[in-house]
Protein backbone atom coordinates (compact mmCIF):
# COMPACT_ATOMS: atom_id res chain seq x y z
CA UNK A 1 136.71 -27.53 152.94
CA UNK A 2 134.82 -25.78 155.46
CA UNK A 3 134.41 -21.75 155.42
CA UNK A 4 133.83 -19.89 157.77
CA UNK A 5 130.86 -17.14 157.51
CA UNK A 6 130.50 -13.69 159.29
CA UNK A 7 128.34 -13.45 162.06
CA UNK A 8 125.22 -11.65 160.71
CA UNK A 9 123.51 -8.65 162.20
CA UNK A 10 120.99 -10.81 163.20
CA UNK A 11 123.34 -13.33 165.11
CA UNK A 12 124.95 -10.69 166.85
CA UNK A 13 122.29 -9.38 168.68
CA UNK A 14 121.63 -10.21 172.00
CA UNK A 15 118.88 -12.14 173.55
CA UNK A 16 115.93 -9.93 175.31
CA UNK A 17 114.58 -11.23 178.33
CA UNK A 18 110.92 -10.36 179.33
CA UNK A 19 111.49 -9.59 182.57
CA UNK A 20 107.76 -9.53 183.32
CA UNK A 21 107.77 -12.89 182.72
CA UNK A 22 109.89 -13.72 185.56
CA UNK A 23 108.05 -13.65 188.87
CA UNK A 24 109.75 -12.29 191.64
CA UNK A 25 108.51 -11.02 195.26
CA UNK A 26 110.62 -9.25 197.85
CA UNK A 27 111.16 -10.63 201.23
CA UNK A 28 113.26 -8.15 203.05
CA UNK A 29 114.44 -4.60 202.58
CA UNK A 30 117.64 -3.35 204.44
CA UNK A 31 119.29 0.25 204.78
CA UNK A 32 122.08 0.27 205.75
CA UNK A 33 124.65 3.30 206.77
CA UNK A 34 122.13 5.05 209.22
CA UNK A 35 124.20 6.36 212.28
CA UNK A 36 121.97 9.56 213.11
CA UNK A 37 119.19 8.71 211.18
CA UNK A 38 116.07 6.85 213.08
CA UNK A 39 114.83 3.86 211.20
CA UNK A 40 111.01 5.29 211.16
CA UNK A 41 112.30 7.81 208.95
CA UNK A 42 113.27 5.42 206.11
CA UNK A 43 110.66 2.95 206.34
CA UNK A 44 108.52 4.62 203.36
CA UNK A 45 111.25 3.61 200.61
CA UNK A 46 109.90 -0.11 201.20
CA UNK A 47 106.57 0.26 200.54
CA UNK A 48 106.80 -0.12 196.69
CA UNK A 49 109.05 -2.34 196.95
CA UNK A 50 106.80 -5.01 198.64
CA UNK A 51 104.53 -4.69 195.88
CA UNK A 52 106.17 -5.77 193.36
CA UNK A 53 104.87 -8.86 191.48
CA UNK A 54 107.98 -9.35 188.94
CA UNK A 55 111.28 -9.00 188.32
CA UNK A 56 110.53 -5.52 186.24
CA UNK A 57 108.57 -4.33 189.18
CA UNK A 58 111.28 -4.98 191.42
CA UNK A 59 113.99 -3.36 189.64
CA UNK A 60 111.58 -0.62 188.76
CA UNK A 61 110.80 0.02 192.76
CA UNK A 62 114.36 -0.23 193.55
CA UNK A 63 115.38 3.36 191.73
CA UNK A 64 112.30 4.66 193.14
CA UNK A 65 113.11 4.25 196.78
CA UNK A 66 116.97 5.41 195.53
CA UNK A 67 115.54 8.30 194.50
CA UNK A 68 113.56 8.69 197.47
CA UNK A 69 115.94 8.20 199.74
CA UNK A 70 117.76 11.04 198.35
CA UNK A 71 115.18 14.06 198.85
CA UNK A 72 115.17 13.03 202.01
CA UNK A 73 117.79 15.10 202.44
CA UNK A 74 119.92 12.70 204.75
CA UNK A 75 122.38 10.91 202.43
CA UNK A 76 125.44 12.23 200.56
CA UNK A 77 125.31 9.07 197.85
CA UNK A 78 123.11 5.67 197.83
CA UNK A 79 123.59 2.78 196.24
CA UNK A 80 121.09 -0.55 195.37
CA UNK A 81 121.68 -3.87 195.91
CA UNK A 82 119.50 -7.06 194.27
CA UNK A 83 120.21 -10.59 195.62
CA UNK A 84 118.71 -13.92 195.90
CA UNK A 85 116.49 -14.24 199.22
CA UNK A 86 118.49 -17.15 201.43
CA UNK A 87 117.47 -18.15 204.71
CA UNK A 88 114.91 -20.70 205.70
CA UNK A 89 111.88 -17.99 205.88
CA UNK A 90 113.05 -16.85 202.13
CA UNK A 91 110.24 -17.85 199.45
CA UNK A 92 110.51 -19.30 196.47
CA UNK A 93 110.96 -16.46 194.22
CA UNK A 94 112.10 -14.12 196.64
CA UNK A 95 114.44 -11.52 196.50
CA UNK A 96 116.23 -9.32 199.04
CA UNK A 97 116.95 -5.56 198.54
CA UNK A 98 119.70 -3.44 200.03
CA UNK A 99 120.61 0.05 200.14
CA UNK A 100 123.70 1.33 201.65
CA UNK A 101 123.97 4.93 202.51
CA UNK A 102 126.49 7.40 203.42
CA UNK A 103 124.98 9.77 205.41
CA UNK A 104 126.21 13.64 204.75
CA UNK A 105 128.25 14.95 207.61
CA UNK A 106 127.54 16.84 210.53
CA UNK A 107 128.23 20.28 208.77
CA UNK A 108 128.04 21.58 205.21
CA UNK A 109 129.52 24.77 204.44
CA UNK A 110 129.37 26.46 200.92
CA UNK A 111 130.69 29.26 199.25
CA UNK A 112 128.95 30.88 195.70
CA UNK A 113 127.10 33.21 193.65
CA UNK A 114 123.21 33.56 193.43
CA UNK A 115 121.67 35.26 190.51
CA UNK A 116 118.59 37.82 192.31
CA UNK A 117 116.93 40.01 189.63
CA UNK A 118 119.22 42.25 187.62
CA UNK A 119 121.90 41.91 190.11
CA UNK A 120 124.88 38.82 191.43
CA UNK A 121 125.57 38.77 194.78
CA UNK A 122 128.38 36.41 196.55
CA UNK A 123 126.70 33.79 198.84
CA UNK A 124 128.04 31.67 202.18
CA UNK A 125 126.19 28.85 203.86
CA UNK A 126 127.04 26.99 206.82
CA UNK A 127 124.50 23.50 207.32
CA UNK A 128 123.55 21.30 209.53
CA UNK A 129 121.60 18.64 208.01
CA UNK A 130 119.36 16.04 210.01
CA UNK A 131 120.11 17.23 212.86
CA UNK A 132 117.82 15.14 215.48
CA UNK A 133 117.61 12.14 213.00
CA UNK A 134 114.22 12.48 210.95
CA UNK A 135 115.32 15.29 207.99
CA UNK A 136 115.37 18.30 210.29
CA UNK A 137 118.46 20.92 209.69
CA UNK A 138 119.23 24.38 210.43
CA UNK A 139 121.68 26.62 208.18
CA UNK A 140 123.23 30.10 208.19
CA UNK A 141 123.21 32.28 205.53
CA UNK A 142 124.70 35.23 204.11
CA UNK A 143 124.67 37.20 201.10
CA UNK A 144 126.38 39.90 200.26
CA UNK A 145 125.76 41.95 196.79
CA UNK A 146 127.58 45.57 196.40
CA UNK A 147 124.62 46.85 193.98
CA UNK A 148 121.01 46.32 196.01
CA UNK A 149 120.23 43.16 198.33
CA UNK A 150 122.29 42.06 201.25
CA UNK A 151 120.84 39.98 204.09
CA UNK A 152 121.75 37.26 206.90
CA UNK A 153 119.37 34.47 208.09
CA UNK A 154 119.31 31.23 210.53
CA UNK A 155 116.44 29.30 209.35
CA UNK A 156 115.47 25.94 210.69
CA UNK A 157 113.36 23.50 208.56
CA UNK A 158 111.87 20.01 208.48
CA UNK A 159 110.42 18.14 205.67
CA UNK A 160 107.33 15.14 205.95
CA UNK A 161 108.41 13.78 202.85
CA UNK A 162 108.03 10.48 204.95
CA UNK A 163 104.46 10.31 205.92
CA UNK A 164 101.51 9.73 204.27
CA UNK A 165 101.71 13.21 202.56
CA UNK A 166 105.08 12.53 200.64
CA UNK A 167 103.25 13.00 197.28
CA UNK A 168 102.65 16.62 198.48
CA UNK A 169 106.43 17.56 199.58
CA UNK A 170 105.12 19.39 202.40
CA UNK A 171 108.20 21.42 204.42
CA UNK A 172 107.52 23.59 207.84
CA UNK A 173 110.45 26.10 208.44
CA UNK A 174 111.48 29.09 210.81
CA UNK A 175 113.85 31.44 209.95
CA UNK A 176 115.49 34.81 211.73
CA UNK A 177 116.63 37.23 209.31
CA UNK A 178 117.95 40.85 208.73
CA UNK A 179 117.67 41.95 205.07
CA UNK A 180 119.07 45.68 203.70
CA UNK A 181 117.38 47.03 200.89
CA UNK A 182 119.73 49.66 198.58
CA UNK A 183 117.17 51.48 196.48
CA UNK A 184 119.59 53.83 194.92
CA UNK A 185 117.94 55.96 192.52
CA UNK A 186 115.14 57.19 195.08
CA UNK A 187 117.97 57.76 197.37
CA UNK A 188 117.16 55.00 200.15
CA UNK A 189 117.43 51.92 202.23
CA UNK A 190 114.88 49.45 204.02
CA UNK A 191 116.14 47.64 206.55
CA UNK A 192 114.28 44.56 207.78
CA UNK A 193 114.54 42.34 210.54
CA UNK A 194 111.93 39.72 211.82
CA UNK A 195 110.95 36.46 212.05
CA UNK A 196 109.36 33.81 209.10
CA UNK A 197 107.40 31.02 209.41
CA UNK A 198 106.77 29.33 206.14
CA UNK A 199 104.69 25.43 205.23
CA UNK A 200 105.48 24.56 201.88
CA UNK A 201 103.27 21.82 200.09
CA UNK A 202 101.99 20.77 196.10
CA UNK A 203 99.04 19.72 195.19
CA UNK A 204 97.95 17.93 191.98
CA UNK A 205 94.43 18.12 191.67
CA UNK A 206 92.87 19.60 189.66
CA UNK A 207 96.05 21.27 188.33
CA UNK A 208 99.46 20.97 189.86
CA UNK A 209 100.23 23.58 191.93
CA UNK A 210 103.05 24.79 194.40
CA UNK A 211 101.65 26.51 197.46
CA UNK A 212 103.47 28.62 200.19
CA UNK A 213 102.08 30.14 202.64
CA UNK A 214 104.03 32.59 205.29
CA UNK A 215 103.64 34.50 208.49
CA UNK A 216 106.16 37.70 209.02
CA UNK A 217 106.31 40.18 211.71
CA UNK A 218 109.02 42.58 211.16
CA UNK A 219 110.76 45.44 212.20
CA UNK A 220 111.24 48.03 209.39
CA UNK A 221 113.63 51.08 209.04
CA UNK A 222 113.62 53.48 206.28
CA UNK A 223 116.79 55.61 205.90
CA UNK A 224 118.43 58.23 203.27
CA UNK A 225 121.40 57.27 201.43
CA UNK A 226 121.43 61.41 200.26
CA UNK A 227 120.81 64.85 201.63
CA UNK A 228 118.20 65.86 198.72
CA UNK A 229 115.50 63.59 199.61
CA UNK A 230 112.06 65.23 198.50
CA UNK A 231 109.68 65.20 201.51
CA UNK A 232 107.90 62.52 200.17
CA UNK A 233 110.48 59.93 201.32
CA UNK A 234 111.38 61.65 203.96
CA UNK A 235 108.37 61.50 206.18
CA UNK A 236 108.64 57.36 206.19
CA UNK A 237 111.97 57.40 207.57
CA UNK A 238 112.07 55.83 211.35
CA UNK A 239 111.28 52.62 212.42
CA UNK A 240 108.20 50.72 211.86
CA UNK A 241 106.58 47.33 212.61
CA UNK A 242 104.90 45.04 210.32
CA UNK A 243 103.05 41.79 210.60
CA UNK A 244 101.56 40.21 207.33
CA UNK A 245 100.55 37.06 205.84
CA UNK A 246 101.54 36.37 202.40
CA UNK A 247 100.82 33.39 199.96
CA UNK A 248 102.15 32.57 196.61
CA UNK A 249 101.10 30.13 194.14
CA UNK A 250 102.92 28.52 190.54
CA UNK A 251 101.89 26.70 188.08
CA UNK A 252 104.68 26.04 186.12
CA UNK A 253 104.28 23.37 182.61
CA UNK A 254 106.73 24.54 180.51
CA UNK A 255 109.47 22.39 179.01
CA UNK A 256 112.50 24.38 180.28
CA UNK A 257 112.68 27.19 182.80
CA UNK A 258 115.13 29.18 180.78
CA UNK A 259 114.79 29.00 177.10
CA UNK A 260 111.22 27.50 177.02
CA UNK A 261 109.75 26.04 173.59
CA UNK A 262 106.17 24.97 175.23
CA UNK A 263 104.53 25.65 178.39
CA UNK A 264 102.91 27.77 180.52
CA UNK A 265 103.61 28.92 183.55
CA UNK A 266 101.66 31.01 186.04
CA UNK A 267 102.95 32.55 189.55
CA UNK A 268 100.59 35.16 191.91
CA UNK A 269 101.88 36.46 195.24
CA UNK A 270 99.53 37.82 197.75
CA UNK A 271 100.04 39.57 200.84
CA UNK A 272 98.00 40.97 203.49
CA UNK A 273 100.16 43.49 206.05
CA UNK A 274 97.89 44.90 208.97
CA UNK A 275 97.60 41.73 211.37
CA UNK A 276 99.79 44.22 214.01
CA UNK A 277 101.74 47.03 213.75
CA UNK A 278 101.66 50.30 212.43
CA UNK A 279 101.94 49.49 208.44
CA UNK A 280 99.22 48.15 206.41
CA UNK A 281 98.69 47.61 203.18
CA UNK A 282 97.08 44.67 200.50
CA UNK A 283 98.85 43.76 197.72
CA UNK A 284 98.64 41.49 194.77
CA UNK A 285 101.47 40.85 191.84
CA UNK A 286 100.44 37.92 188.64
CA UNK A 287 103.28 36.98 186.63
CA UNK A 288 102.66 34.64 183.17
CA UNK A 289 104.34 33.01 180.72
CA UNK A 290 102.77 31.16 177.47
CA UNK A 291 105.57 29.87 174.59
CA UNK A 292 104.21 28.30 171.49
CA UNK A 293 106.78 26.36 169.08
CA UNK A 294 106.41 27.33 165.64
CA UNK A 295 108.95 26.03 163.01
CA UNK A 296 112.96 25.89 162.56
CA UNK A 297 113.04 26.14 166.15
CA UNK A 298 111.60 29.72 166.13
CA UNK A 299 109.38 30.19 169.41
CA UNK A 300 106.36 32.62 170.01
CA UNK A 301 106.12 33.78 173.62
CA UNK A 302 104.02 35.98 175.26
CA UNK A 303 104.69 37.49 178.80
CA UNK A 304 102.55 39.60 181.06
CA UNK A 305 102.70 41.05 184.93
CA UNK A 306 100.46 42.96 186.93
CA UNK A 307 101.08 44.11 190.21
CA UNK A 308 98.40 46.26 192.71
CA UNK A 309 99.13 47.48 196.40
CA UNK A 310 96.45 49.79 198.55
CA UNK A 311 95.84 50.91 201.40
CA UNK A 312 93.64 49.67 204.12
CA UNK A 313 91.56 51.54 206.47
CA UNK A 314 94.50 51.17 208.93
CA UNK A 315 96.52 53.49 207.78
CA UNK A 316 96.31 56.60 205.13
CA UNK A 317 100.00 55.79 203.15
CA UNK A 318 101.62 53.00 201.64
CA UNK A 319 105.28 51.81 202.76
CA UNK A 320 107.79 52.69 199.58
CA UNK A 321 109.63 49.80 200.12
CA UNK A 322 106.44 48.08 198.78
CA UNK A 323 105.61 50.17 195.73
CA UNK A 324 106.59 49.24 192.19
CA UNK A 325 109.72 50.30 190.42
CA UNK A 326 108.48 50.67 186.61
CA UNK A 327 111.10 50.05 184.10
CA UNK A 328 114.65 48.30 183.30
CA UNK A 329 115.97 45.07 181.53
CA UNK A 330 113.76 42.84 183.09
CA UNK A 331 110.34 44.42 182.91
CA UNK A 332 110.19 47.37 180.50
CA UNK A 333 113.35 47.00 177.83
CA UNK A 334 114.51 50.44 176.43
CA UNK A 335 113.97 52.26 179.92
CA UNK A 336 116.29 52.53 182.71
CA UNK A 337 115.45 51.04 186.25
CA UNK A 338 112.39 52.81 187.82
CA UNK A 339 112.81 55.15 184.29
CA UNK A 340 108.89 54.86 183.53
CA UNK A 341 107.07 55.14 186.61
CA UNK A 342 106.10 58.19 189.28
CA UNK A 343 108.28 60.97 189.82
CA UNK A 344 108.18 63.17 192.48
CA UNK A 345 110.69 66.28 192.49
CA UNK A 346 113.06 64.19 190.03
CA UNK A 347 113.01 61.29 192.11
CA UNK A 348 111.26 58.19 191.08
CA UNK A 349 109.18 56.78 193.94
CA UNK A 350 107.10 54.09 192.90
CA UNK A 351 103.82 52.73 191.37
CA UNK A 352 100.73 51.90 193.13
CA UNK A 353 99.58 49.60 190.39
CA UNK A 354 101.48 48.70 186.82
CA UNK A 355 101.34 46.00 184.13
CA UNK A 356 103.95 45.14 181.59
CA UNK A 357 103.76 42.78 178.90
CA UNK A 358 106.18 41.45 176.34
CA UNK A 359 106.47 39.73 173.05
CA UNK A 360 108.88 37.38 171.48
CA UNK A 361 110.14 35.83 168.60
CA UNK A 362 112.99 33.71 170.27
CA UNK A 363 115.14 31.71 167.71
CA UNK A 364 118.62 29.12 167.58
CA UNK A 365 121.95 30.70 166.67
CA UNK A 366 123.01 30.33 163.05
CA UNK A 367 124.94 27.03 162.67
CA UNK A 368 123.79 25.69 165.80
CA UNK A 369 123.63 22.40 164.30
CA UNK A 370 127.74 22.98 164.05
CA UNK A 371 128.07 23.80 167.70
CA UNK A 372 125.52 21.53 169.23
CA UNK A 373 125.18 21.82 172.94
CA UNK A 374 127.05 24.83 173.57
CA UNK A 375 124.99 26.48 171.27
CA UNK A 376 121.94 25.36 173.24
CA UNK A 377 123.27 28.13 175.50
CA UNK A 378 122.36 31.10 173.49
CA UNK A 379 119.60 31.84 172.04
CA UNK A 380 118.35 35.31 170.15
CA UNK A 381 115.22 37.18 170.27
CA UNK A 382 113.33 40.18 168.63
CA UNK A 383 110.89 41.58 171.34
CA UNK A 384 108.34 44.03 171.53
CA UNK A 385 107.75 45.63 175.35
CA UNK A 386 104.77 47.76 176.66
CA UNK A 387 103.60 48.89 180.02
CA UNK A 388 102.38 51.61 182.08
CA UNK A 389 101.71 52.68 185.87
CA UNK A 390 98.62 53.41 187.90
CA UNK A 391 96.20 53.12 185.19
CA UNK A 392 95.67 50.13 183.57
CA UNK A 393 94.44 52.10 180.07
CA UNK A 394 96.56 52.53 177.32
CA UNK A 395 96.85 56.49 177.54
CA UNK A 396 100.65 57.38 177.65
CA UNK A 397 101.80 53.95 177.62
CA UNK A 398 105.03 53.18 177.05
CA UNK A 399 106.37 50.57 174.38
CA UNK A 400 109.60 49.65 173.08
CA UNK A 401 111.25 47.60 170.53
CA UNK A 402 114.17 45.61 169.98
CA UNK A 403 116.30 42.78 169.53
CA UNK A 404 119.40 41.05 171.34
CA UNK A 405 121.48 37.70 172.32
CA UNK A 406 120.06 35.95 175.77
CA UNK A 407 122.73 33.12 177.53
CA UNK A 408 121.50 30.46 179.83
CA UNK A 409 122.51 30.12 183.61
CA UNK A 410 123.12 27.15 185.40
CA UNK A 411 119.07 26.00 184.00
CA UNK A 412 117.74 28.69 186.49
CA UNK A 413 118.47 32.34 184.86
CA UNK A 414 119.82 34.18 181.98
CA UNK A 415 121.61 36.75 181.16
CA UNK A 416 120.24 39.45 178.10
CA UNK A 417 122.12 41.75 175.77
CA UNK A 418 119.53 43.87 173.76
CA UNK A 419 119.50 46.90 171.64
CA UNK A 420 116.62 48.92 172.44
CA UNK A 421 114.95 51.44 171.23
CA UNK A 422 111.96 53.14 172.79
CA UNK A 423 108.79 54.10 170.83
CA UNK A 424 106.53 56.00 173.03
CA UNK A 425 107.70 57.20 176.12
CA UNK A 426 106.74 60.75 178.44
CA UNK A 427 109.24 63.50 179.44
CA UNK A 428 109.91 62.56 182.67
CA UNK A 429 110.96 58.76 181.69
CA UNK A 430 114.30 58.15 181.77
CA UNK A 431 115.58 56.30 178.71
CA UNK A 432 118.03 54.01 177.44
CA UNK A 433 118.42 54.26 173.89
CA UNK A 434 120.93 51.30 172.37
CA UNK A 435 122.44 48.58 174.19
CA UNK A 436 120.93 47.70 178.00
CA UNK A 437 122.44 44.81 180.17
CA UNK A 438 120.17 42.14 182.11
CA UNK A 439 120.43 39.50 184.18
CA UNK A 440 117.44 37.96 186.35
CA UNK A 441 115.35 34.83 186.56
CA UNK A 442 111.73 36.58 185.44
CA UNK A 443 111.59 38.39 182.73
CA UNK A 444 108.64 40.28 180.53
């Protein structure tokens, strides 16, 4: 009598396939689904694919044109296609590729929040995308926020993500905005509308970089939001016009933007104001980041910025709107906003030059093997803060301590609860002593 045995582990495996070993070549490449789109615009996706030697290669190819053919910017959802070349120009081993498309509609509209620094504001969009066929679209925008930043702007931009700089990512835009400034504890508002022209491009070599580099001319209105202003604020209300060039520059390894456990990253903004107008000013502001794992998943990180505007031999005074606010949850921890810089008749006013810098012990929640990934949300830190303002000594420099519970946004910000507790401070600072709110995308 026969019996039967189980299938072994061994027996139930499937066979692998080298598909390396199986020689393939593509013959044609279609896209299909283009109604506004000109072909010239797609034709980059193919070039891979032509290369290809095997079947690997070709499969290989295929999700990199896919994912090509999305940052272009012109499709809602794309889909591949593999098939056996047929026709009596097809070779032997040839294969033909197909992508179908849906383009995105004529307008997108969208309604949600943005995170700025230390404050939410509500945000509308309205889109056009591609509009004459090759990746160009204009949008309006709109955000409103009831504690600082409101602003409007029609920008129109154009990426070349389909010539023979698509490694770079380079994007050319123009925009028309009006932005209000609340700055409520020095009792007032900038207003500023202008124009913005902005090319946008990365570079690998020797170190890969994000570049941006921006033309503004503006019109500029300072205005009081009280009726005891001291006179230093006072004398730059009015109307004003600016016209600056302004780069900025990241270098951004680490692992995760949020809660980091390796990585540097490294951002500098320039600016040069004095090209027309009546304001003028050079300023510079260096913001780093270095996290080092250590064990349990405990992480070291140290954070630093520096900021310097001055004046130019244009002009004798330096626009507020431009000066540095020392202080709060995102810079100085244990100080209130603008609590640790220049006062002038009780009002804080602003920094000509400041540094801060921070250190961290940032750790996993206890149990977070328990909760798994929502516990990847949180994570807790004990910190140590120190800074000061136009003087880069140590002489009345102000530290702080602390620790606190940190949740992660959306993989772009976070928000901070920390008790704080200032160590050296200066009788005009204005504390905060206990528990201090943040929520921001930078922080020291």
């Amino acid at each position: 009598m026969a019996t039967a045995k189980p299938p072994t582990a061994r027996s139930r495996e499937q066979p692998k396939f080298d598909l390396t070993k199986i020689s393939a070549r593509v013959d044609r490449v279609n896209v299909s689904g283009l109604l506004r789109t000109h072909n010239d615009y797609v034709m980059k996706a193919a070039q891979g694919l032509f290369k290809a030697r095997n079947f690997e290669e070709v499969m290989l190819e295929s999700m990199h044109a896919k994912s090509y053919l999305h940052e272009l910017g012109i499709f809602k959802d794309v889909s591949v296609h593999i098939d056996v070349s047929r026709g009596d120009t097809a070779s032997p081993d040839g294969y033909e590729v197909t992508f179908k498309g849906k383009e995105l509609p004529r307008i997108l509209g969208s309604v949600g929040t943005e995170i700025g620094q230390n404050e939410g504001s509500l945000r509308t969009e309205l889109t056009v995308p591609n509009l004459l066929g090759r990746g160009e679209s204009i949008s309006l925008q709109g955000s409103y926020s009831s504690k600082r930043a409101n602003d409007v702007q029609l920008k129109f931009w154009k990426s070349y993500f389909h010539t023979r700089f698509m490694k770079n990512r380079p994007e050319l835009s123009f925009s028309i905005f009006r932005r209000l400034d609340r700055v409520d504890i020095s009792h007032f508002q900038n207003t500023n509308m202008g124009l913005l022209t902005e090319l946008a491009v990365n570079t690998d070599y020797p170190l890969p970089l994000s570049h941006s580099v921006q033309y503004e001319t503006s019109i500029r209105e300072l205005s009081l939001l009280g009726r005891t202003v001291p006179m230093a604020i006072r004398q730059q209300c009015g109307p004003k016009l600016a016209s600056l060039v302004r780069y900025s520059m990241i270098f951004d390894q680490r692992d995760n933007p949020v809660f980091p456990t390796n990585g540097i990253m490294l951002k500098a903004i320039n600016e040069y104001c004095g090209l027309g107008g009546n304001i003028a000013y050079v300023s510079s502001c260096v913001h780093g980041e270095v996290s080092v794992p250590l064990f349990s998943g405990i992480v070291a990180q140290v954070c630093g910025r520096v900021g310097v505007v001055k004046e130019t031999k244009k002009t004798d005074y330096l626009p507020l709107s431009n000066l540095y606010l020392c202080g709060g949850p995102l810079t100085l921890r244990g100080f209130k906003y603008g609590g640790a810089g220049p006062v002038v008749d009780g009002t804080p006013i602003g920094a000509e030059t400041y540094w801060s810098t921070g250190f961290h012990l940032w750790a996993p929640l206890p149990y977070h093997q328990v909760f798994k990934s929502f516990a990847n949300n949180f994570r807790t830190h004990v910190f140590y803060n120190a800074g000061n303002f136009n003087t880069f000594s140590v002489d009345h420099m102000r530290t702080s301590v602390g620790i606190g519970l940190a949740f992660k946004l959306a993989e772009r910000a976070r928000i901070e609860l920390n008790y704080c507790i200032p160590l050296r401070t200066c009788p005009s600072d204005k504390l905060n002593n206990g528990f201090q709110f943040g929520i921001g995308y930078e922080f020291v």
